[in-house]
Short mmCIF file of C-alpha atoms and ligand atoms in Angstrom, two decimals:
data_model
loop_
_atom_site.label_atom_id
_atom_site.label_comp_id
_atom_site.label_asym_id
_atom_site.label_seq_id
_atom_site.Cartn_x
_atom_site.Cartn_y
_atom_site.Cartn_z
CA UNK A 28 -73.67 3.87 -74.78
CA UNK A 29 -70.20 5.30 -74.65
CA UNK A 30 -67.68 2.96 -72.99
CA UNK A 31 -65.91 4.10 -69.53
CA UNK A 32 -62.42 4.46 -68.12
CA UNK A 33 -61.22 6.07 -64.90
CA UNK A 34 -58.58 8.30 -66.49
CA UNK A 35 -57.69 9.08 -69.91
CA UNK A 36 -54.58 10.64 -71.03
CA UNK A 37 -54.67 12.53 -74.04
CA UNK A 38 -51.09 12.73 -76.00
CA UNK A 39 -48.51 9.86 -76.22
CA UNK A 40 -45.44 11.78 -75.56
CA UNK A 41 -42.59 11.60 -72.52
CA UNK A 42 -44.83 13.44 -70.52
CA UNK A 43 -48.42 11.53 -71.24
CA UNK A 44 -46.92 7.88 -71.23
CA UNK A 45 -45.32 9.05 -67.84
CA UNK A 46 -48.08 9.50 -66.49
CA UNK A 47 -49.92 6.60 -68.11
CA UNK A 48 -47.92 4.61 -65.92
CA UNK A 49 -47.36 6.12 -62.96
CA UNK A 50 -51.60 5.82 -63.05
CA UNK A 51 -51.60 2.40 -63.86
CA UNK A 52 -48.94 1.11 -61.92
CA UNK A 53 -50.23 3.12 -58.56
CA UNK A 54 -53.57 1.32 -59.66
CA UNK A 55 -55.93 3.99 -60.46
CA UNK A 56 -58.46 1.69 -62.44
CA UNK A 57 -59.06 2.08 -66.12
CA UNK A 58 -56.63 3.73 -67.67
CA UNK A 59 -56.36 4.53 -71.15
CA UNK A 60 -54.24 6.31 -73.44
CA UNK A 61 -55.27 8.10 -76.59
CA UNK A 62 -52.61 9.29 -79.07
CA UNK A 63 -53.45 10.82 -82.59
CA UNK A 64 -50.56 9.83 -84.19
CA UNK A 65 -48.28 7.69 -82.58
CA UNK A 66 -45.78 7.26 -79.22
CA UNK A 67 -43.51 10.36 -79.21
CA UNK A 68 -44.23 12.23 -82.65
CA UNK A 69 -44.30 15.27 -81.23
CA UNK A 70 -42.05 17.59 -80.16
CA UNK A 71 -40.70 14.38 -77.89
CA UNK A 72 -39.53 12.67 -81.21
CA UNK A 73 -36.91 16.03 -82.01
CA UNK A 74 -35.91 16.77 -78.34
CA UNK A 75 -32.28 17.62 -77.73
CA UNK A 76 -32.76 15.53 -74.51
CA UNK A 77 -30.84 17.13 -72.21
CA UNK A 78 -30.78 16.09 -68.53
CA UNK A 79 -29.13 18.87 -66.42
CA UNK A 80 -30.70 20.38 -63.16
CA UNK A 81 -29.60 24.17 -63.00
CA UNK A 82 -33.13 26.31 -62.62
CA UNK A 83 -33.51 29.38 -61.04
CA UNK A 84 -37.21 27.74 -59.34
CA UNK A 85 -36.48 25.30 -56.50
CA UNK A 86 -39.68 23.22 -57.73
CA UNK A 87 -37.97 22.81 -61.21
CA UNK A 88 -34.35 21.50 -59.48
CA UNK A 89 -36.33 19.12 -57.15
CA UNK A 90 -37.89 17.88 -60.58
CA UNK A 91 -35.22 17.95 -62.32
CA UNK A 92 -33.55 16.07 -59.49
CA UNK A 93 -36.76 13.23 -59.80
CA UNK A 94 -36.31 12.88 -63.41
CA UNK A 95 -32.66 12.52 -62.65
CA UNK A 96 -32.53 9.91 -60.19
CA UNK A 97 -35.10 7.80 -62.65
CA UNK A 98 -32.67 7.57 -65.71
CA UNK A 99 -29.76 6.72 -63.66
CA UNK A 100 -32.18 3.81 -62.28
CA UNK A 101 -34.08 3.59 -65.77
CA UNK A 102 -33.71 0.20 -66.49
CA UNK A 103 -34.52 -1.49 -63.02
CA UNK A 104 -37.29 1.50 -62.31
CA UNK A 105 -39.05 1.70 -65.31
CA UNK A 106 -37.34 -1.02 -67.54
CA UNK A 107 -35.83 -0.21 -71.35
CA UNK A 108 -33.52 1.99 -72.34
CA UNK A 109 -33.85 5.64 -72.07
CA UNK A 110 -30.23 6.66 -73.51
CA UNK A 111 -29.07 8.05 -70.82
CA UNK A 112 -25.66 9.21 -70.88
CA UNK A 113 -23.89 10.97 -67.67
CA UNK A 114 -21.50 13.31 -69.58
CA UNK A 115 -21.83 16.31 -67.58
CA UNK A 116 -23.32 19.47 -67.62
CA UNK A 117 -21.40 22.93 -67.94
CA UNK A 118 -22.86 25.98 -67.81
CA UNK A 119 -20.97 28.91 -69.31
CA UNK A 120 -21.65 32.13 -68.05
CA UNK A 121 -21.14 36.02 -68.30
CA UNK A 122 -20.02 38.61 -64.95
CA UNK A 123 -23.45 40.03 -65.22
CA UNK A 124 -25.26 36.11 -64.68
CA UNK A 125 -22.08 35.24 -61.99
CA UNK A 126 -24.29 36.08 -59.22
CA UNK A 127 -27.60 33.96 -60.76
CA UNK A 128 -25.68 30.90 -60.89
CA UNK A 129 -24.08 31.50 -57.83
CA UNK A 130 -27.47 31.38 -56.11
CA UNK A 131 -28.61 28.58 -58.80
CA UNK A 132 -25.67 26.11 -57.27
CA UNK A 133 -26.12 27.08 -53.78
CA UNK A 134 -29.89 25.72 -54.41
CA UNK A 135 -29.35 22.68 -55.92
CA UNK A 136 -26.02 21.74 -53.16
CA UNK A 137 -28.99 22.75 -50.73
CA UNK A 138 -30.66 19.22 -52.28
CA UNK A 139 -28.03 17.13 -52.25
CA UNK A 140 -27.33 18.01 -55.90
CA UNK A 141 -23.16 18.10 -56.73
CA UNK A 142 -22.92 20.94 -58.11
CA UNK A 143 -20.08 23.56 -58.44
CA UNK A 144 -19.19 27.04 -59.57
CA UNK A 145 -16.04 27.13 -61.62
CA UNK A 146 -13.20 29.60 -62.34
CA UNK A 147 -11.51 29.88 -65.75
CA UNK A 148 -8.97 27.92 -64.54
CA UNK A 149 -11.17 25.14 -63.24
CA UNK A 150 -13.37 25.13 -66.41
CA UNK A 151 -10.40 24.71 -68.80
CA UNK A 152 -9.31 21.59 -66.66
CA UNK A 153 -12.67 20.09 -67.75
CA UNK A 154 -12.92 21.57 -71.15
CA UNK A 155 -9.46 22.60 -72.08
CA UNK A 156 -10.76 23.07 -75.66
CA UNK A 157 -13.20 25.50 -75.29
CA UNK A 158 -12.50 28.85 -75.93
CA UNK A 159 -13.10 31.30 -72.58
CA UNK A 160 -13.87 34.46 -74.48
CA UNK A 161 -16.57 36.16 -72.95
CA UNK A 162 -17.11 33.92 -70.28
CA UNK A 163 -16.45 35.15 -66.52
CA UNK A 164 -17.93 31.85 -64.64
CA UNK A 165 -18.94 28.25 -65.13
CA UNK A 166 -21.44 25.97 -63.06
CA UNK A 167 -20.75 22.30 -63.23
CA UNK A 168 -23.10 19.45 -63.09
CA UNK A 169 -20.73 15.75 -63.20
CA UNK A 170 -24.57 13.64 -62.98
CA UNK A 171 -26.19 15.28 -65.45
CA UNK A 172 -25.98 14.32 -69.42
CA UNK A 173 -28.40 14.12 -71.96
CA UNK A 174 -30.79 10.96 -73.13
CA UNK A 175 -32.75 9.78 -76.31
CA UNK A 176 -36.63 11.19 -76.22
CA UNK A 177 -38.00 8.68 -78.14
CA UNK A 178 -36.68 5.72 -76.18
CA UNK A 179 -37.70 7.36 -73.47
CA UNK A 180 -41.72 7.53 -74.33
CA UNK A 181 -41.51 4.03 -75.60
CA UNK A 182 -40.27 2.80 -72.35
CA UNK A 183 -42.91 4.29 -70.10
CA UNK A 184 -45.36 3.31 -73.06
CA UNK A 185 -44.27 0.00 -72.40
CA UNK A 186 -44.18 -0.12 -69.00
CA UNK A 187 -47.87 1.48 -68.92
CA UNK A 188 -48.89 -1.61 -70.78
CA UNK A 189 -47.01 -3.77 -68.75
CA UNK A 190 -49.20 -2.47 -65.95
CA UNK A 191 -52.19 -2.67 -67.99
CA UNK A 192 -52.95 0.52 -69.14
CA UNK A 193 -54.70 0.48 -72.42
CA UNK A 194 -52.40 2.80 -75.18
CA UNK A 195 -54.55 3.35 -78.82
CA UNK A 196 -52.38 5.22 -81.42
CA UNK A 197 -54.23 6.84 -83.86
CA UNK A 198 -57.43 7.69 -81.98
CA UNK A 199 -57.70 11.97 -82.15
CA UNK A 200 -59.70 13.62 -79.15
CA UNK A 201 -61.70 15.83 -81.00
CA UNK A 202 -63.79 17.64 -77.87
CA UNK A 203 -64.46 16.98 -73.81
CA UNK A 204 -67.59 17.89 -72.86
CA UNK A 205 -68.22 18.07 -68.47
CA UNK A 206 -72.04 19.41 -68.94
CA UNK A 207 -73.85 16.55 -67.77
CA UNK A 208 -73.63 14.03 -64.75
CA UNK A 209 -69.94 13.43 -63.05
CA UNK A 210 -67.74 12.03 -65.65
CA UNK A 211 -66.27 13.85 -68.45
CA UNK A 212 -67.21 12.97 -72.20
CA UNK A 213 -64.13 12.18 -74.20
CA UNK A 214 -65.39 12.40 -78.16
CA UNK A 215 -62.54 10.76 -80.15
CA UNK A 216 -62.28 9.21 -83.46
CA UNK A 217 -62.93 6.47 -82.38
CA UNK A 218 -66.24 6.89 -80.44
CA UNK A 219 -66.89 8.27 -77.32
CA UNK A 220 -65.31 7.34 -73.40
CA UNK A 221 -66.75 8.60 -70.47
CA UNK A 222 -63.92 9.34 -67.78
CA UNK A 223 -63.92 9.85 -63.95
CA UNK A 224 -60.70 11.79 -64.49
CA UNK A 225 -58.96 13.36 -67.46
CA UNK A 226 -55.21 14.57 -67.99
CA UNK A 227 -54.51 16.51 -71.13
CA UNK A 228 -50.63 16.12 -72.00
CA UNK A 229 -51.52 17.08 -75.67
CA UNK A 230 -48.92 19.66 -75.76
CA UNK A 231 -49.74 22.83 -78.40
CA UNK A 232 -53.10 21.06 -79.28
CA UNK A 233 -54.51 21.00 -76.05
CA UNK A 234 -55.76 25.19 -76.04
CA UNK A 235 -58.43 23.76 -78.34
CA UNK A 236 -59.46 21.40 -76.38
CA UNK A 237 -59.83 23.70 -73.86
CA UNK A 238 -61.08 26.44 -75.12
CA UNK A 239 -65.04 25.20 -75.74
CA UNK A 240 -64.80 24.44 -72.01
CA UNK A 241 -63.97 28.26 -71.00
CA UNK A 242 -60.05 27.66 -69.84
CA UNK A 243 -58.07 29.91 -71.63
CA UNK A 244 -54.45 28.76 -72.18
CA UNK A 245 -51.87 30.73 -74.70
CA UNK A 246 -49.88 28.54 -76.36
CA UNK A 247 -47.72 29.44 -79.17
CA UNK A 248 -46.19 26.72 -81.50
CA UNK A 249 -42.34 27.91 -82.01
CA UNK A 250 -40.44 26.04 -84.25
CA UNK A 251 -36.78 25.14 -83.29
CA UNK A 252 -33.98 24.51 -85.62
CA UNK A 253 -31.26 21.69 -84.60
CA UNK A 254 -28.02 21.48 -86.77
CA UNK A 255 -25.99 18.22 -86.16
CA UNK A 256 -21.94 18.35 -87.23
CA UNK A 257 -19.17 15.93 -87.11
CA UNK A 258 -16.16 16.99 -85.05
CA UNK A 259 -12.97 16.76 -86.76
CA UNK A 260 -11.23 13.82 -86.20
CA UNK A 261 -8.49 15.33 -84.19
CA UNK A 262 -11.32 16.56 -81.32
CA UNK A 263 -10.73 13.38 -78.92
CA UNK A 264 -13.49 12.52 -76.73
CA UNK A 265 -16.63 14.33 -76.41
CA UNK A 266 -17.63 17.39 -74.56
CA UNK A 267 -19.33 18.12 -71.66
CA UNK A 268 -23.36 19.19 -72.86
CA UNK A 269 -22.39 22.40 -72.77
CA UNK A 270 -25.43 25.63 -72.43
CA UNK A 271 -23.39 28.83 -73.95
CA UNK A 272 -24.70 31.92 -71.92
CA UNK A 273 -22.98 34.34 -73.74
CA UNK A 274 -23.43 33.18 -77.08
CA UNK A 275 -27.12 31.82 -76.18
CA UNK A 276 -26.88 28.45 -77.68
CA UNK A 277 -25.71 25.12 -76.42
CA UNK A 278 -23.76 22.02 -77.71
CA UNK A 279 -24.72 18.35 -77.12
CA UNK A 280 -22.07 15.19 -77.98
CA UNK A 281 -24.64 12.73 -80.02
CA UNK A 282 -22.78 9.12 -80.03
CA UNK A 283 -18.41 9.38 -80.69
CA UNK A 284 -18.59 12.02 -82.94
CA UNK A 285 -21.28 13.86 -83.75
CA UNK A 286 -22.31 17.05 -82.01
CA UNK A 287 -26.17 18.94 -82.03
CA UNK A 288 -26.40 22.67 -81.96
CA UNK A 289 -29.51 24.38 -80.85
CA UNK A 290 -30.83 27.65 -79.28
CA UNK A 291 -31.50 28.50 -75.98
CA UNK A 292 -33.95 31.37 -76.40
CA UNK A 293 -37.47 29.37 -76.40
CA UNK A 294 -38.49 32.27 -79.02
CA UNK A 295 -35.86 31.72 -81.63
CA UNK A 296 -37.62 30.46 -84.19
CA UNK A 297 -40.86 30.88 -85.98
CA UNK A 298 -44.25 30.49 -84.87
CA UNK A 299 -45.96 27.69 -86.46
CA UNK A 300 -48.94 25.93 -86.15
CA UNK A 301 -48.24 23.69 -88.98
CA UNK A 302 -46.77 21.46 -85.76
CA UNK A 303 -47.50 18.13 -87.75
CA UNK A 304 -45.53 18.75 -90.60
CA UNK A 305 -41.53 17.93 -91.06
CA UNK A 306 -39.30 20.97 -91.98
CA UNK A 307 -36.01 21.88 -92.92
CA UNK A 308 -34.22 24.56 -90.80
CA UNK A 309 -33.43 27.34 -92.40
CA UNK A 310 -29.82 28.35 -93.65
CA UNK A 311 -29.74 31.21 -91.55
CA UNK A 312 -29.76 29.32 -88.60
CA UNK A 313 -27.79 26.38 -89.69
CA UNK A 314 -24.98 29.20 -90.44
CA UNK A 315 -25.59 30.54 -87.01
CA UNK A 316 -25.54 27.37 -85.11
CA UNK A 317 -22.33 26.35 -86.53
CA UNK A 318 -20.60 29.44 -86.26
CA UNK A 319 -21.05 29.49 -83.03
CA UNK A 320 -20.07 26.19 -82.55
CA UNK A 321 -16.94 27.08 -84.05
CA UNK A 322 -16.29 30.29 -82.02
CA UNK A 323 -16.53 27.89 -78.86
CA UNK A 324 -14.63 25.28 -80.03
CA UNK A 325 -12.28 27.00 -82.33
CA UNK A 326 -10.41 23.45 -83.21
CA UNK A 327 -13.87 22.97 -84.53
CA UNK A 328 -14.04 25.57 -87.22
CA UNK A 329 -13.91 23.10 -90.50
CA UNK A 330 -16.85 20.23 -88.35
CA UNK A 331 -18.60 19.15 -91.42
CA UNK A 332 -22.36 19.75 -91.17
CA UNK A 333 -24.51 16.34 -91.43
CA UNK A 334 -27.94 17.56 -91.25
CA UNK A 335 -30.76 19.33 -89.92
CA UNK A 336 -34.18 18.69 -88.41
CA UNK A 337 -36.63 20.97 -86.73
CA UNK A 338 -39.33 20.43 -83.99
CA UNK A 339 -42.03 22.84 -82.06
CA UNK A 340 -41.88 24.14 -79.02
CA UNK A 341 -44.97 24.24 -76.51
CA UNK A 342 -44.11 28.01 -75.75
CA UNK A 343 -46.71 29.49 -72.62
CA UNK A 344 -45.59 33.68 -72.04
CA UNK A 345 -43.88 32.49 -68.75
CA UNK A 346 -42.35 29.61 -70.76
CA UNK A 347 -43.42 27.88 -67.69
CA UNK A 348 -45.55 24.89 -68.12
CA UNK A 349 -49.34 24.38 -66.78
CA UNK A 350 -49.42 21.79 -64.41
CA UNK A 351 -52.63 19.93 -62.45
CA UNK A 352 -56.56 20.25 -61.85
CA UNK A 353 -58.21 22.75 -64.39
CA UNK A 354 -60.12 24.65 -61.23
CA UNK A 355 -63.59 25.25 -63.18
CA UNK A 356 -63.58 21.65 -64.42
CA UNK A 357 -63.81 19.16 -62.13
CA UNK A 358 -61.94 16.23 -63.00
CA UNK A 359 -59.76 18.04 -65.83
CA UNK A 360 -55.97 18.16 -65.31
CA UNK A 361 -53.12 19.28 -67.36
CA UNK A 362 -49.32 18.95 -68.28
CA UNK A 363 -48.54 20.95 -71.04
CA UNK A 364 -46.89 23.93 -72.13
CA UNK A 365 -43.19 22.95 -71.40
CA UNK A 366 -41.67 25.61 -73.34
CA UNK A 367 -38.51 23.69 -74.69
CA UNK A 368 -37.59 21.63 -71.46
CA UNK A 369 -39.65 19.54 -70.53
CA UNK A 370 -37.80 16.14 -71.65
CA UNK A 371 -35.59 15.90 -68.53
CA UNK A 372 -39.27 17.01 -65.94
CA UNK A 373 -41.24 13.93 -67.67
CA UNK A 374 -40.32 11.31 -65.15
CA UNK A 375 -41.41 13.72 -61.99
CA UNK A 376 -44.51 14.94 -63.92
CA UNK A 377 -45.55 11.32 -64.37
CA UNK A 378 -45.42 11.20 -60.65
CA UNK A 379 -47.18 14.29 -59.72
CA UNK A 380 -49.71 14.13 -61.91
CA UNK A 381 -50.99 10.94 -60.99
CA UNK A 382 -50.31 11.96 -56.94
CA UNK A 383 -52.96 14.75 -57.55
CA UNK A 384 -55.32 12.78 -59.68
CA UNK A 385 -55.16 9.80 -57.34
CA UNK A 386 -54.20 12.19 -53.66
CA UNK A 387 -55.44 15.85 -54.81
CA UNK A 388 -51.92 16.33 -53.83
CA UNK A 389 -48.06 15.93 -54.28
CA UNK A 390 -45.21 15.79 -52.13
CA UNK A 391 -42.48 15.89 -54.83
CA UNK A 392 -42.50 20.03 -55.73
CA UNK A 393 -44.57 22.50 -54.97
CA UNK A 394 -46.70 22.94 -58.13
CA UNK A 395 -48.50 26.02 -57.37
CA UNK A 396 -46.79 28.26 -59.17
CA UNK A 397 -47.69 26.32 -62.32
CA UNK A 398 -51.41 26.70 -62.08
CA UNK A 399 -53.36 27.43 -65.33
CA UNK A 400 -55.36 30.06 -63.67
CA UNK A 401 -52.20 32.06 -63.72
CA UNK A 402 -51.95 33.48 -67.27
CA UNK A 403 -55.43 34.70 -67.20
CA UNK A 404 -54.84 36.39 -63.80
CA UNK A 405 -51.71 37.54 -65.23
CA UNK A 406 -49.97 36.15 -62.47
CA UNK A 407 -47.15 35.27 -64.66
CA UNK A 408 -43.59 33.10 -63.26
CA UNK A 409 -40.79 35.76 -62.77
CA UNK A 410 -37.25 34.98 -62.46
CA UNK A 411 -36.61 37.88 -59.57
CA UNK A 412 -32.58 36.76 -58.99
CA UNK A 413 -32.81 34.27 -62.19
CA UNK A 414 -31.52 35.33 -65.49
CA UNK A 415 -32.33 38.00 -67.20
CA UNK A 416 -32.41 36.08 -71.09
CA UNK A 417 -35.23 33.45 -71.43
CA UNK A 418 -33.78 30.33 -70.80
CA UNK A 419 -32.17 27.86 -67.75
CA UNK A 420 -35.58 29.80 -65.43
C1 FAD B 6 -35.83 20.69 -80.92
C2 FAD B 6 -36.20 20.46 -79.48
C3 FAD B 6 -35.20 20.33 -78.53
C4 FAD B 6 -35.53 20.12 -77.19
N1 FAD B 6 -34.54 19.91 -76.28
C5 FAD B 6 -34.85 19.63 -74.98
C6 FAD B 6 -33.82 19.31 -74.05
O1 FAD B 6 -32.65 19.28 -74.39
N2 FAD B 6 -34.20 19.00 -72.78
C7 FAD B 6 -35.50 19.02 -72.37
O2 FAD B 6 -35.76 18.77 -71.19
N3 FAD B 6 -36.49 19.32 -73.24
C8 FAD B 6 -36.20 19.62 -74.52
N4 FAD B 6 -37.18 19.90 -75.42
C9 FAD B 6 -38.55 19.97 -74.95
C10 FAD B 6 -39.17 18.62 -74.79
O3 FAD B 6 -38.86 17.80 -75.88
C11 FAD B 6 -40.69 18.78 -74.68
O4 FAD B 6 -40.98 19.68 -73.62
C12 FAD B 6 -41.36 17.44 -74.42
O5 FAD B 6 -41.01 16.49 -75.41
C13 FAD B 6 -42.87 17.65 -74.42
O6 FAD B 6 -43.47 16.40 -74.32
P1 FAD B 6 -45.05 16.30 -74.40
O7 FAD B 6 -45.37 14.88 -74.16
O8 FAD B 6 -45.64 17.34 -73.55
O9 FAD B 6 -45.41 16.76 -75.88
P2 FAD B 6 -45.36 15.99 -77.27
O10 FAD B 6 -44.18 15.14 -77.40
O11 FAD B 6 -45.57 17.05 -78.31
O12 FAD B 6 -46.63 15.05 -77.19
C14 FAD B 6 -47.97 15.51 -77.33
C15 FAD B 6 -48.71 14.40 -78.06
O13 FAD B 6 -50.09 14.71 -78.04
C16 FAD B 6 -50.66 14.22 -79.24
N5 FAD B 6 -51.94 14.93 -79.42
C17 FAD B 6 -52.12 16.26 -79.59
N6 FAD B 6 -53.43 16.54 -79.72
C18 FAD B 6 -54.09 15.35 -79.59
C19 FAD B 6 -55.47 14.99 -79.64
N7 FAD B 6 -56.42 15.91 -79.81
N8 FAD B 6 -55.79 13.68 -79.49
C20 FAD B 6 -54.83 12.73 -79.30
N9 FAD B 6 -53.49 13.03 -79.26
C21 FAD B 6 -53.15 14.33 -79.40
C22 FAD B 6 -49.61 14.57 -80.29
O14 FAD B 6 -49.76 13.78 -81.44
C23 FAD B 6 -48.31 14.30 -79.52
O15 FAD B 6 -47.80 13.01 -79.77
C24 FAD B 6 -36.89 20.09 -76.79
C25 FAD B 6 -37.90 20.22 -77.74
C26 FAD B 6 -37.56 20.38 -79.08
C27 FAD B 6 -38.67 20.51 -80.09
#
C-alpha cells in the first residue's frame, strides 16, 4: 500500500521550500517534500538574486513588495540568513521607456513602496561613476538590493523542518497519476505517496509531469551566462544593483569587490535541456558582458575577469510564471515557469500557494492573470504601457 501525505511539493528550490513551509507552519497536515537532487540545485543555486520591485503588473510589485518585507525581517520571520543586502536599486532608462517607468514608480509609491524617478543630475549624485550616455531617466529603489539564492532555500528548508515538514533529497517524481479515487498518486523513486493535494515547483521539469495528465505547459530551458569581475582597486565602494535599459544588461556588487554581469533579455542565451549539467559561458558573452560593464563604468575598463558560471532559465512565451490549481486536475497546483525572476517572488509564492491549497484563495495579489489555462487559450500576459524589450514586465 502506498504511504499518504496531505501535500507534496515536488522541487527543493526557493520557490518549493517556500512553500514547504508556509504549508507546514499554517498546519496543513502531512507535508512532504521531494527533491531529485538536492536543496537549491537548480536554477536557485546560479541566481543573480536580485531583490528590486519595479514591474510593469501591480500583482508582481505587491509580490515583490511580500518577498521584500520578508528578507528585511528574514532572520526573526523565517530564521537563517538569506544574504540580504539593501544596496539599492537603479534603473537606467532610455526617452522612449521615460514614460513606462514613470507609470512603474507611480505604482509602486501607490503601495507604500519609496520609489523615485531621477534626472541626470539626481542619478549622478547616487552613481557619480556611471557613465550617462544614452540614458534619458533613472528610477530609484533605496530598499531594494540583492540576496544569496542558496541561503535562501536552505533557510525555508530549514524552517519547513523546523515545522515538521518531511524534506527527502534525492527522491525523483517520475509520474502523478489522478485516475482513481480522490488523492493523487505520486510515483517516485522511492515508492509511491498518495496525496490529498499536490504543488509542482519543479521548474523546467515539471511540463513532463504534466503532460501524461493532458495540461499543456511550454517551457523552454534557456541557458544564462553570468561573468563575475573584480573592480579596480581605485572604484571605492560598491554600486547600486544597477538594470542597464539601454545597454540591456545589469550589474550586481557581490561582497567588497567583486561585481556579476548578466543579461536582461530572458532569451539571451541558448536553449538547453541539458538543465542538469554545469557549463562554461561562452566567450562571446563573457566579452559582451564585460564590455558593457566597462562602457557603464568607464573607470572600470581594465576589471579583471574572475570567472564564469551559467544556469537555466524556466522561460514560459509570456515569461510570466504559472501560478495555482491545474483546473482539470483536482488537487494539482503549480509554481513554475519564472522566466529569470523569480528569486526575489519566492517568499510571496510560498504564501499564496499554500493560501489557495489550504483557502482556494489569496489575499496577497491577484493571481489570475497567471493561470496555466492561459497559454493554451493563448491568452498570453501583455505589457500594454510596460516596456517594449522583454524584461522588468
Ligand atoms: C543565472 C540566473 C540569474 C538569475 N537572477 C535572478 C535575479 O537576479 N532575481 C530573481 O528574482 N531571479 C533570478 N533568477 C531566477 C530565479 O533564480 C529562479 O526563478 C528561481 O530560482 C526558480 O526557483 P524554482 O524553485 O522555481 O526552480 P529551481 O531552483 O530550478 O528548483 C526546481 C527543483 O525541482 C527539482 N526537480 C525537478 N524535477 C523534479 C522531479 N521530477 N522530482 C523531484 N525534483 C525535481 C530540481 O532538481 C530543482 O532543484 C535567475 C536565474 C538564473 C539561472
Amino acid at each position: 500500500m502506498a504511504e499518504t501525505a496531505d501535500v507534496v511539493v515536488v522541487g527543493g528550490g526557493c520557490i518549493g521550500t517556500s512553500i514547504a513551509w508556509q504549508l507546514a507552519r499554517r498546519g496543513a497536515g502531512r507535508v512532504v517534500l521531494l527533491e531529485k537532487t538536492g536543496i537549491a540545485s537548480g536554477a536557485t543555486g546560479w541566481t543573480s538574486a536580485i531583490v528590486r520591485m519595479h514591474y510593469t503588473h501591480e500583482p508582481l510589485i505587491k509580490m515583490a513588495l511580500f518577498g521584500r518585507r520578508m528578507f528585511e525581517n528574514f532572520a526573526d520571520e523565517v530564521g537563517g540568513d538569506s544574504g540580504f543586502r539593501c544596496v539599492g536599486f537603479l534603473v537606467v532608462v532610455p526617452q522612449d521607456e521615460v514614460p513606462t517607468a514613470r507609470r512603474v514608480v507611480g505604482l509602486q509609491r501607490g503601495l507604500g513602496i519609496d520609489a523615485t524617478m531621477l534626472s541626470l543630475e539626481e542619478i549622478a549624485e547616487i552613481e557619480p561613476r556611471l557613465s550617462l550616455e544614452g540614458v534619458a531617466a533613472g528610477a530609484w529603489e533605496p530598499d531594494s538590493g540583492h540576496a544569496d539564492g542558496s541561503g535562501t532555500a536552505n533557510a525555508f528548508a530549514e524552517a519547513a523542518r523546523n515545522a515538521r515538514a518531511d524534506l527527502r533529497m534525492g527522491v525523483e517524481v517520475t509520474e502523478l497519476d489522478r485516475s482513481s479515487g480522490t488523492s493523487i498518486r505520486v510515483s517516485t523513486t522511492a515508492g509511491d505517496i498518495d496525496a490529498g493535494s499536490v504543488v509542482l515547483a519543479s521548474g523546467y521539469r515539471t511540463s513532463g509531469l504534466l503532460k501524461p495528465l493532458g495540461v499543456e505547459l511550454p517551457i523552454k530551458p534557456v541557458r544564462h551566462s553570468i561573468a563575475v569581475v573584480k573592480r579596480s582597486p581605485e572604484f571605492g565602494p560598491p554600486h547600486p544593483v544597477i538594470s542597464d535599459r539601454i545597454q540591456n544588461g545589469y550589474y550586481r556588487p557581490e561582497g567588497s569587490g567583486l561585481v556579476l554581469l548578466g543579461d536582461h533579455d530572458p532569451l539571451e542565451g541558448d536553449v538547453d535541456p541539458d538543465i542538469e549539467t554545469d557549463k562554461q559561458p561562452p566567450p562571446s558573452s563573457i566579452a559582451r558582458h564585460t564590455a558593457r560593464f566597462a562602457s557603464r563604468f568607464p573607470s572600470e575598463v581594465d576589471a579583471t575577469y574572475r570567472r564564469g558560471y551559467t544556469g537555466t532559465y524556466d522561460t514560459t512565451p509570456d515569461f510570466q510564471p504559472a501560478l495555482g490549481a491545474v483546473n482539470t486536475v483536482p488537487g494539482l497546483f503549480v509554481a513554475v515557469g519564472f522566466s529569470g525572476h523569480g528569486f526575489k517572488l519566492s517568499p510571496s509564492v510560498g504564501r499564496i500557494l499554500s493560501d489557495v491549497v489550504m483557502d482556494g484563495e489569496t489575499n496577497v495579489a491577484d493571481i489570475s492573470m497567471f493561470r496555466i489555462e492561459r497559454f493554451v487559450e493563448g491568452d498570453l500576459i501583455s505589457a500594454p504601457g510596460g516596456y517594449g524589450k522583454r524584461s522588468l514586465t
